[in-house]
PDB file of C-alpha atoms in Angstrom:
ATOM      1  CA  MET Z   1      19.173 -14.970  -7.114  1.00 93.00           C
ATOM      2  CA  LYS Z   2      21.558 -14.782  -4.167  1.00 95.00           C
ATOM      3  CA  VAL Z   3      21.589 -11.928  -1.659  1.00 96.00           C
ATOM      4  CA  PHE Z   4      22.564 -10.976   1.884  1.00 96.00           C
ATOM      5  CA  CYS Z   5      20.455  -8.582   3.983  1.00 94.00           C
ATOM      6  CA  HIS Z   6      19.650  -7.598   7.542  1.00 92.00           C
ATOM      7  CA  GLY Z   7      17.094  -9.885   9.206  1.00 91.00           C
ATOM      8  CA  LEU Z   8      14.989  -7.142  10.766  1.00 92.00           C
ATOM      9  CA  ASP Z   9      14.890  -5.139   7.522  1.00 93.00           C
ATOM     10  CA  LEU Z  10      13.685  -8.222   5.654  1.00 94.00           C
ATOM     11  CA  ALA Z  11      11.054  -9.061   8.265  1.00 93.00           C
ATOM     12  CA  ASP Z  12       9.711  -5.484   8.358  1.00 93.00           C
ATOM     13  CA  ALA Z  13       9.412  -5.307   4.559  1.00 95.00           C
ATOM     14  CA  LEU Z  14       7.712  -8.693   4.185  1.00 96.00           C
ATOM     15  CA  ILE Z  15       5.211  -8.014   6.962  1.00 94.00           C
ATOM     16  CA  LYS Z  16       4.270  -4.607   5.513  1.00 93.00           C
ATOM     17  CA  VAL Z  17       3.765  -5.752   1.914  1.00 96.00           C
ATOM     18  CA  SER Z  18       1.887  -8.883   3.038  1.00 95.00           C
ATOM     19  CA  ARG Z  19      -1.104  -6.655   3.787  1.00 93.00           C
ATOM     20  CA  ALA Z  20      -1.758  -6.604   0.029  1.00 94.00           C
ATOM     21  CA  ILE Z  21      -1.827 -10.408  -0.340  1.00 93.00           C
ATOM     22  CA  SER Z  22      -5.134 -11.578  -1.790  1.00 83.00           C
ATOM     23  CA  ALA Z  23      -7.545 -13.159   0.689  1.00 78.00           C
ATOM     24  CA  LYS Z  24      -9.298 -14.934  -2.181  1.00 75.00           C
ATOM     25  CA  ARG Z  25      -7.722 -18.228  -3.221  1.00 74.00           C
ATOM     26  CA  THR Z  26      -9.021 -18.184  -6.798  1.00 81.00           C
ATOM     27  CA  ILE Z  27      -5.659 -17.000  -8.207  1.00 88.00           C
ATOM     28  CA  PRO Z  28      -2.833 -18.847  -6.392  1.00 90.00           C
ATOM     29  CA  ILE Z  29      -0.039 -16.526  -7.573  1.00 94.00           C
ATOM     30  CA  LEU Z  30      -1.681 -13.604  -5.716  1.00 94.00           C
ATOM     31  CA  GLU Z  31      -1.003 -15.444  -2.454  1.00 94.00           C
ATOM     32  CA  GLY Z  32       2.699 -14.980  -3.154  1.00 96.00           C
ATOM     33  CA  ILE Z  33       5.261 -12.259  -2.524  1.00 97.00           C
ATOM     34  CA  LEU Z  34       7.723 -11.235  -5.231  1.00 97.00           C
ATOM     35  CA  ILE Z  35      11.339 -10.802  -4.080  1.00 97.00           C
ATOM     36  CA  LYS Z  36      13.637  -9.176  -6.648  1.00 97.00           C
ATOM     37  CA  ALA Z  37      17.380  -8.644  -6.170  1.00 96.00           C
ATOM     38  CA  GLN Z  38      19.092  -6.094  -8.395  1.00 95.00           C
ATOM     39  CA  GLY Z  39      22.053  -3.770  -7.960  1.00 93.00           C
ATOM     40  CA  SER Z  40      22.328  -3.071  -4.257  1.00 95.00           C
ATOM     41  CA  THR Z  41      18.657  -3.425  -3.292  1.00 96.00           C
ATOM     42  CA  LEU Z  42      15.981  -5.994  -2.605  1.00 97.00           C
ATOM     43  CA  THR Z  43      12.490  -5.074  -3.864  1.00 97.00           C
ATOM     44  CA  ILE Z  44       9.583  -6.877  -2.191  1.00 98.00           C
ATOM     45  CA  THR Z  45       6.077  -6.703  -3.693  1.00 97.00           C
ATOM     46  CA  ALA Z  46       2.583  -8.086  -3.034  1.00 97.00           C
ATOM     47  CA  THR Z  47      -0.724  -7.362  -4.777  1.00 96.00           C
ATOM     48  CA  ASP Z  48      -4.334  -8.547  -4.962  1.00 93.00           C
ATOM     49  CA  LEU Z  49      -4.889  -6.590  -8.236  1.00 93.00           C
ATOM     50  CA  GLU Z  50      -6.877  -3.933  -6.347  1.00 93.00           C
ATOM     51  CA  ILE Z  51      -4.001  -2.728  -4.182  1.00 95.00           C
ATOM     52  CA  GLY Z  52      -0.264  -3.371  -4.410  1.00 96.00           C
ATOM     53  CA  ILE Z  53       2.494  -2.576  -1.913  1.00 96.00           C
ATOM     54  CA  GLU Z  54       6.202  -2.429  -2.789  1.00 97.00           C
ATOM     55  CA  LYS Z  55       9.072  -1.899  -0.357  1.00 96.00           C
ATOM     56  CA  VAL Z  56      12.783  -1.545  -1.142  1.00 97.00           C
ATOM     57  CA  ILE Z  57      15.568  -2.380   1.318  1.00 96.00           C
ATOM     58  CA  ASN Z  58      19.349  -2.262   1.056  1.00 95.00           C
ATOM     59  CA  ALA Z  59      21.098  -5.551   0.378  1.00 96.00           C
ATOM     60  CA  GLU Z  60      24.381  -7.085  -0.718  1.00 96.00           C
ATOM     61  CA  VAL Z  61      23.424  -8.709  -4.021  1.00 96.00           C
ATOM     62  CA  LYS Z  62      25.695 -11.524  -5.187  1.00 95.00           C
ATOM     63  CA  MET Z  63      23.405 -12.648  -8.031  1.00 94.00           C
ATOM     64  CA  ASP Z  64      20.524 -10.704  -9.612  1.00 96.00           C
ATOM     65  CA  GLY Z  65      17.206 -12.467  -9.983  1.00 95.00           C
ATOM     66  CA  GLU Z  66      13.657 -12.740  -8.703  1.00 96.00           C
ATOM     67  CA  VAL Z  67      11.502 -15.356  -6.998  1.00 97.00           C
ATOM     68  CA  VAL Z  68       7.906 -15.612  -5.777  1.00 97.00           C
ATOM     69  CA  VAL Z  69       7.346 -17.311  -2.429  1.00 97.00           C
ATOM     70  CA  PRO Z  70       4.092 -18.222  -0.619  1.00 96.00           C
ATOM     71  CA  GLY Z  71       3.317 -15.088   1.377  1.00 95.00           C
ATOM     72  CA  LYS Z  72       1.856 -16.573   4.557  1.00 94.00           C
ATOM     73  CA  GLU Z  73       4.650 -19.108   4.941  1.00 94.00           C
ATOM     74  CA  ILE Z  74       7.531 -16.670   4.603  1.00 95.00           C
ATOM     75  CA  VAL Z  75       5.856 -14.013   6.799  1.00 94.00           C
ATOM     76  CA  ASP Z  76       5.257 -16.574   9.555  1.00 92.00           C
ATOM     77  CA  PHE Z  77       8.923 -17.557   9.314  1.00 91.00           C
ATOM     78  CA  VAL Z  78      10.484 -14.074   9.320  1.00 88.00           C
ATOM     79  CA  ARG Z  79       8.587 -13.078  12.466  1.00 85.00           C
ATOM     80  CA  THR Z  80      11.183 -15.191  14.309  1.00 83.00           C
ATOM     81  CA  LEU Z  81      14.190 -13.378  12.806  1.00 80.00           C
ATOM     82  CA  THR Z  82      16.356 -11.012  14.814  1.00 75.00           C
ATOM     83  CA  GLY Z  83      19.217  -8.721  13.823  1.00 78.00           C
ATOM     84  CA  GLU Z  84      21.484 -11.299  12.247  1.00 83.00           C
ATOM     85  CA  GLN Z  85      22.612 -11.286   8.621  1.00 91.00           C
ATOM     86  CA  ILE Z  86      20.365 -13.353   6.337  1.00 92.00           C
ATOM     87  CA  GLU Z  87      21.272 -15.109   3.095  1.00 95.00           C
ATOM     88  CA  LEU Z  88      18.527 -15.660   0.498  1.00 96.00           C
ATOM     89  CA  ASP Z  89      19.471 -18.194  -2.163  1.00 96.00           C
ATOM     90  CA  GLY Z  90      17.011 -18.847  -5.000  1.00 94.00           C
ATOM     91  CA  SER Z  91      19.551 -20.093  -7.518  1.00 91.00           C
ATOM     92  CA  SER Z  92      17.910 -23.528  -7.744  1.00 89.00           C
ATOM     93  CA  ASN Z  93      14.733 -21.953  -9.246  1.00 85.00           C
ATOM     94  CA  THR Z  94      12.608 -24.434  -7.278  1.00 92.00           C
ATOM     95  CA  GLU Z  95      13.298 -23.470  -3.670  1.00 95.00           C
ATOM     96  CA  LEU Z  96      14.336 -20.375  -1.740  1.00 96.00           C
ATOM     97  CA  LYS Z  97      16.913 -21.270   0.885  1.00 95.00           C
ATOM     98  CA  ILE Z  98      17.142 -18.929   3.860  1.00 94.00           C
ATOM     99  CA  ARG Z  99      20.403 -19.237   5.778  1.00 92.00           C
ATOM    100  CA  TYR Z 100      21.223 -17.521   9.070  1.00 88.00           C
ATOM    101  CA  LYS Z 101      23.686 -18.397  11.810  1.00 85.00           C
ATOM    102  CA  ASP Z 102      23.979 -22.205  11.661  1.00 85.00           C
ATOM    103  CA  SER Z 103      20.438 -22.773  10.362  1.00 88.00           C
ATOM    104  CA  GLU Z 104      18.854 -23.238   6.940  1.00 91.00           C
ATOM    105  CA  TYR Z 105      15.189 -23.091   5.944  1.00 92.00           C
ATOM    106  CA  GLY Z 106      13.682 -23.907   2.532  1.00 94.00           C
ATOM    107  CA  ILE Z 107      10.498 -22.585   0.908  1.00 95.00           C
ATOM    108  CA  LYS Z 108       9.180 -23.940  -2.392  1.00 95.00           C
ATOM    109  CA  LEU Z 109       8.827 -21.288  -5.084  1.00 96.00           C
ATOM    110  CA  LEU Z 110       5.843 -20.235  -7.176  1.00 94.00           C
ATOM    111  CA  GLN Z 111       6.117 -19.312 -10.865  1.00 92.00           C
ATOM    112  CA  ALA Z 112       7.673 -15.829 -10.922  1.00 91.00           C
ATOM    113  CA  ASP Z 113       6.622 -15.147 -14.531  1.00 92.00           C
ATOM    114  CA  GLU Z 114       2.944 -15.403 -13.501  1.00 93.00           C
ATOM    115  CA  PHE Z 115       3.189 -12.615 -10.922  1.00 95.00           C
ATOM    116  CA  PRO Z 116       1.378  -9.460 -12.169  1.00 95.00           C
ATOM    117  CA  PRO Z 117       3.473  -6.271 -12.240  1.00 93.00           C
ATOM    118  CA  LEU Z 118       2.271  -3.227 -10.333  1.00 93.00           C
ATOM    119  CA  ARG Z 119       0.342  -0.757 -12.452  1.00 93.00           C
ATOM    120  CA  GLU Z 120       2.463   2.094 -13.792  1.00 93.00           C
ATOM    121  CA  VAL Z 121       1.020   5.458 -12.707  1.00 95.00           C
ATOM    122  CA  GLY Z 122       2.194   8.633 -14.423  1.00 93.00           C
ATOM    123  CA  GLU Z 123       3.327  11.632 -12.420  1.00 90.00           C
ATOM    124  CA  GLU Z 124       1.620  14.460 -14.319  1.00 91.00           C
ATOM    125  CA  ILE Z 125      -1.225  14.793 -11.774  1.00 93.00           C
ATOM    126  CA  SER Z 126      -0.122  14.849  -8.148  1.00 95.00           C
ATOM    127  CA  PHE Z 127      -0.393  16.460  -4.738  1.00 96.00           C
ATOM    128  CA  SER Z 128       1.937  16.557  -1.729  1.00 95.00           C
ATOM    129  CA  ILE Z 129       0.972  16.652   1.934  1.00 95.00           C
ATOM    130  CA  VAL Z 130       2.654  16.310   5.325  1.00 95.00           C
ATOM    131  CA  GLN Z 131       2.435  12.655   6.349  1.00 94.00           C
ATOM    132  CA  LYS Z 132       0.923  13.238   9.781  1.00 95.00           C
ATOM    133  CA  GLU Z 133      -1.762  15.472   8.237  1.00 97.00           C
ATOM    134  CA  LEU Z 134      -2.767  12.814   5.706  1.00 97.00           C
ATOM    135  CA  LYS Z 135      -2.793  10.216   8.479  1.00 96.00           C
ATOM    136  CA  ASP Z 136      -5.075  12.433  10.568  1.00 97.00           C
ATOM    137  CA  LEU Z 137      -7.446  13.019   7.629  1.00 98.00           C
ATOM    138  CA  ILE Z 138      -7.766   9.258   7.108  1.00 98.00           C
ATOM    139  CA  ALA Z 139      -8.401   8.603  10.812  1.00 97.00           C
ATOM    140  CA  LYS Z 140     -11.139  11.248  10.982  1.00 98.00           C
ATOM    141  CA  THR Z 141     -13.031  10.099   7.878  1.00 97.00           C
ATOM    142  CA  LYS Z 142     -12.708   6.299   7.562  1.00 96.00           C
ATOM    143  CA  ILE Z 143     -15.076   5.671  10.496  1.00 95.00           C
ATOM    144  CA  CYS Z 144     -18.054   6.955   8.491  1.00 97.00           C
ATOM    145  CA  ALA Z 145     -17.440   4.918   5.327  1.00 97.00           C
ATOM    146  CA  SER Z 146     -20.098   2.376   4.354  1.00 95.00           C
ATOM    147  CA  THR Z 147     -19.495  -1.383   4.505  1.00 93.00           C
ATOM    148  CA  ASP Z 148     -22.530  -2.169   2.343  1.00 90.00           C
ATOM    149  CA  ASP Z 149     -21.632  -3.963  -0.900  1.00 88.00           C
ATOM    150  CA  THR Z 150     -24.857  -2.767  -2.549  1.00 90.00           C
ATOM    151  CA  ARG Z 151     -23.453   0.796  -2.680  1.00 91.00           C
ATOM    152  CA  PRO Z 152     -19.758   0.236  -3.431  1.00 94.00           C
ATOM    153  CA  ILE Z 153     -19.003   3.916  -4.109  1.00 96.00           C
ATOM    154  CA  LEU Z 154     -19.741   4.665  -0.427  1.00 96.00           C
ATOM    155  CA  LYS Z 155     -17.050   2.183   0.621  1.00 96.00           C
ATOM    156  CA  GLY Z 156     -14.625   4.848  -0.562  1.00 97.00           C
ATOM    157  CA  CYS Z 157     -13.459   8.257   0.573  1.00 98.00           C
ATOM    158  CA  LEU Z 158     -13.985  11.230  -1.726  1.00 98.00           C
ATOM    159  CA  LEU Z 159     -10.807  13.307  -2.014  1.00 97.00           C
ATOM    160  CA  GLU Z 160     -11.332  16.793  -3.411  1.00 97.00           C
ATOM    161  CA  ILE Z 161      -8.086  18.480  -4.442  1.00 96.00           C
ATOM    162  CA  THR Z 162      -8.182  22.266  -4.821  1.00 93.00           C
ATOM    163  CA  GLN Z 163      -5.450  24.852  -5.153  1.00 86.00           C
ATOM    164  CA  ASN Z 164      -4.187  24.709  -1.604  1.00 90.00           C
ATOM    165  CA  LYS Z 165      -6.190  22.110   0.298  1.00 96.00           C
ATOM    166  CA  ILE Z 166      -7.538  18.558   0.279  1.00 97.00           C
ATOM    167  CA  THR Z 167     -10.995  17.633   1.546  1.00 98.00           C
ATOM    168  CA  GLY Z 168     -11.808  14.046   2.554  1.00 98.00           C
ATOM    169  CA  VAL Z 169     -15.455  12.942   2.711  1.00 98.00           C
ATOM    170  CA  THR Z 170     -17.114   9.669   3.754  1.00 98.00           C
ATOM    171  CA  LEU Z 171     -20.726   8.769   4.478  1.00 96.00           C
ATOM    172  CA  ASP Z 172     -22.788   5.645   5.010  1.00 94.00           C
ATOM    173  CA  GLY Z 173     -26.357   6.969   4.855  1.00 88.00           C
ATOM    174  CA  TYR Z 174     -26.512   7.717   8.590  1.00 93.00           C
ATOM    175  CA  ARG Z 175     -23.225   9.518   9.324  1.00 95.00           C
ATOM    176  CA  LEU Z 176     -21.062  11.918   7.354  1.00 97.00           C
ATOM    177  CA  ALA Z 177     -17.471  12.996   7.977  1.00 97.00           C
ATOM    178  CA  VAL Z 178     -15.659  15.887   6.308  1.00 97.00           C
ATOM    179  CA  CYS Z 179     -12.033  16.787   6.988  1.00 98.00           C
ATOM    180  CA  GLU Z 180      -9.900  19.498   5.375  1.00 97.00           C
ATOM    181  CA  LYS Z 181      -6.101  19.704   5.346  1.00 98.00           C
ATOM    182  CA  ALA Z 182      -3.596  22.058   3.757  1.00 97.00           C
ATOM    183  CA  LEU Z 183      -1.494  20.820   0.839  1.00 97.00           C
ATOM    184  CA  GLU Z 184       2.195  21.484   0.360  1.00 96.00           C
ATOM    185  CA  SER Z 185       1.731  21.500  -3.426  1.00 95.00           C
ATOM    186  CA  ASN Z 186      -0.470  20.153  -6.218  1.00 94.00           C
ATOM    187  CA  THR Z 187      -0.578  20.209  -9.993  1.00 94.00           C
ATOM    188  CA  GLY Z 188      -4.256  21.079 -10.399  1.00 91.00           C
ATOM    189  CA  GLU Z 189      -7.796  20.608  -9.141  1.00 94.00           C
ATOM    190  CA  THR Z 190      -9.388  17.161  -9.284  1.00 95.00           C
ATOM    191  CA  GLU Z 191     -11.450  14.718  -7.253  1.00 95.00           C
ATOM    192  CA  VAL Z 192     -11.252  10.922  -6.859  1.00 96.00           C
ATOM    193  CA  VAL Z 193     -12.848   8.231  -4.712  1.00 97.00           C
ATOM    194  CA  VAL Z 194     -10.290   6.026  -2.966  1.00 97.00           C
ATOM    195  CA  PRO Z 195     -11.257   2.686  -1.349  1.00 96.00           C
ATOM    196  CA  VAL Z 196     -11.128   3.080   2.432  1.00 96.00           C
ATOM    197  CA  LYS Z 197      -9.204  -0.209   2.528  1.00 92.00           C
ATOM    198  CA  THR Z 198      -6.441   1.509   0.548  1.00 94.00           C
ATOM    199  CA  LEU Z 199      -6.421   4.549   2.822  1.00 96.00           C
ATOM    200  CA  ASP Z 200      -6.284   2.296   5.867  1.00 94.00           C
ATOM    201  CA  GLU Z 201      -3.164   0.557   4.515  1.00 92.00           C
ATOM    202  CA  ILE Z 202      -1.626   3.911   3.595  1.00 94.00           C
ATOM    203  CA  SER Z 203      -2.251   5.157   7.139  1.00 94.00           C
ATOM    204  CA  LYS Z 204      -0.354   2.198   8.611  1.00 91.00           C
ATOM    205  CA  LEU Z 205       2.720   3.128   6.568  1.00 89.00           C
ATOM    206  CA  LEU Z 206       2.648   6.881   7.221  1.00 89.00           C
ATOM    207  CA  GLU Z 207       4.740   8.445   9.962  1.00 84.00           C
ATOM    208  CA  ASP Z 208       3.568  10.929  12.597  1.00 84.00           C
ATOM    209  CA  ASP Z 209       6.055  13.528  11.452  1.00 84.00           C
ATOM    210  CA  GLU Z 210       6.633  16.399   9.050  1.00 88.00           C
ATOM    211  CA  TYR Z 211       7.940  14.286   6.154  1.00 90.00           C
ATOM    212  CA  ILE Z 212       6.126  14.850   2.869  1.00 91.00           C
ATOM    213  CA  ALA Z 213       4.084  12.172   1.086  1.00 91.00           C
ATOM    214  CA  THR Z 214       3.389  12.562  -2.641  1.00 94.00           C
ATOM    215  CA  VAL Z 215       0.319  11.036  -4.287  1.00 96.00           C
ATOM    216  CA  PHE Z 216       0.050  10.563  -8.077  1.00 97.00           C
ATOM    217  CA  LEU Z 217      -3.208  10.020 -10.016  1.00 96.00           C
ATOM    218  CA  GLN Z 218      -3.731   8.620 -13.506  1.00 93.00           C
ATOM    219  CA  ASP Z 219      -6.314   6.526 -15.395  1.00 90.00           C
ATOM    220  CA  ASN Z 220      -8.363   5.580 -12.342  1.00 94.00           C
ATOM    221  CA  TYR Z 221      -5.275   4.579 -10.330  1.00 96.00           C
ATOM    222  CA  LEU Z 222      -3.504   6.115  -7.355  1.00 96.00           C
ATOM    223  CA  LYS Z 223       0.152   5.813  -6.358  1.00 96.00           C
ATOM    224  CA  LEU Z 224       1.623   6.913  -3.041  1.00 94.00           C
ATOM    225  CA  ASP Z 225       5.401   7.228  -3.263  1.00 87.00           C
ATOM    226  CA  MET Z 226       7.371   7.506  -0.034  1.00 85.00           C
ATOM    227  CA  GLY Z 227      10.736   6.738  -1.580  1.00 82.00           C
ATOM    228  CA  HIS Z 228      11.448   3.362  -0.012  1.00 88.00           C
ATOM    229  CA  THR Z 229       7.763   2.359  -0.044  1.00 91.00           C
ATOM    230  CA  LYS Z 230       5.155   2.521  -2.793  1.00 93.00           C
ATOM    231  CA  ILE Z 231       1.412   1.775  -2.783  1.00 96.00           C
ATOM    232  CA  VAL Z 232      -0.609   1.478  -5.991  1.00 97.00           C
ATOM    233  CA  SER Z 233      -4.396   1.147  -5.873  1.00 97.00           C
ATOM    234  CA  ARG Z 234      -7.370   1.109  -8.186  1.00 96.00           C
ATOM    235  CA  LEU Z 235      -9.836   3.954  -7.589  1.00 97.00           C
ATOM    236  CA  LEU Z 236     -13.611   3.509  -7.378  1.00 96.00           C
ATOM    237  CA  ASP Z 237     -15.850   4.245 -10.369  1.00 94.00           C
ATOM    238  CA  GLY Z 238     -19.110   6.104 -10.012  1.00 92.00           C
ATOM    239  CA  GLU Z 239     -20.568   9.393  -8.812  1.00 93.00           C
ATOM    240  CA  PHE Z 240     -20.158  10.161  -5.138  1.00 95.00           C
ATOM    241  CA  THR Z 241     -23.113  11.589  -3.201  1.00 93.00           C
ATOM    242  CA  LYS Z 242     -23.445  15.395  -3.390  1.00 94.00           C
ATOM    243  CA  TYR Z 243     -22.531  15.729   0.259  1.00 95.00           C
ATOM    244  CA  LYS Z 244     -22.701  19.532   0.430  1.00 93.00           C
ATOM    245  CA  LYS Z 245     -26.470  19.376  -0.054  1.00 92.00           C
ATOM    246  CA  ILE Z 246     -26.770  17.181   3.023  1.00 92.00           C
ATOM    247  CA  ILE Z 247     -25.089  19.614   5.415  1.00 91.00           C
ATOM    248  CA  PRO Z 248     -27.582  22.210   6.765  1.00 89.00           C
ATOM    249  CA  SER Z 249     -26.674  25.836   6.163  1.00 88.00           C
ATOM    250  CA  GLU Z 250     -28.635  27.061   9.204  1.00 91.00           C
ATOM    251  CA  PHE Z 251     -29.160  25.645  12.688  1.00 91.00           C
ATOM    252  CA  SER Z 252     -31.741  26.330  15.391  1.00 93.00           C
ATOM    253  CA  SER Z 253     -29.103  25.948  18.108  1.00 92.00           C
ATOM    254  CA  THR Z 254     -25.318  25.714  18.369  1.00 88.00           C
TER     255      THR Z 254
END
């Protein structure tokens, strides 16, 4: 692999995908970040098997190929980069050489063939929503999600998809949050429970604007596709609390 790219583009992509690096050190390859050069793009991916983040940036590719580098090391390094042109050279298959200006930095490679691919999620079931609306829904519900490992289903957010709206619900046994937003489109009615950790990472990548985000659902997995950025996450198994029974229908005062 040999490629040229913009330093700030590379740094932004690596920092964003690094949020999916595994914190557990039981599987060393999950501490790495996959960098793949093909055509005119550089695809950068990290995953902990529960959530995966992929970001694509433009690049001048001289030689196709892919490498896996230790995530923490390369992220710490790219934080120092500025707007100069960067050369990534992994042609030795043992070390990634990063060249910029008159400097060169080397990072030892991990085994690329051991890196797990992101789960493929079909596009038959989906919904679309304005990015700032999805971001607002996440902000208003995540605060009431449980952190108790004994009830893992409550560490997620219930998303109910109906014909023209999405309802997000979280509760921890003491507090309950419900937020409704309009959808731009959807392919049918369904409901899933998404880990709040996933929604938190999604929120960090969403923009406060009118751009549309599309979410796909299949076989207990979710995929958010924003064109240049993709997040794939496992959904939570189990039955969520019947929250509508908790909300009183009548009140003594308002």
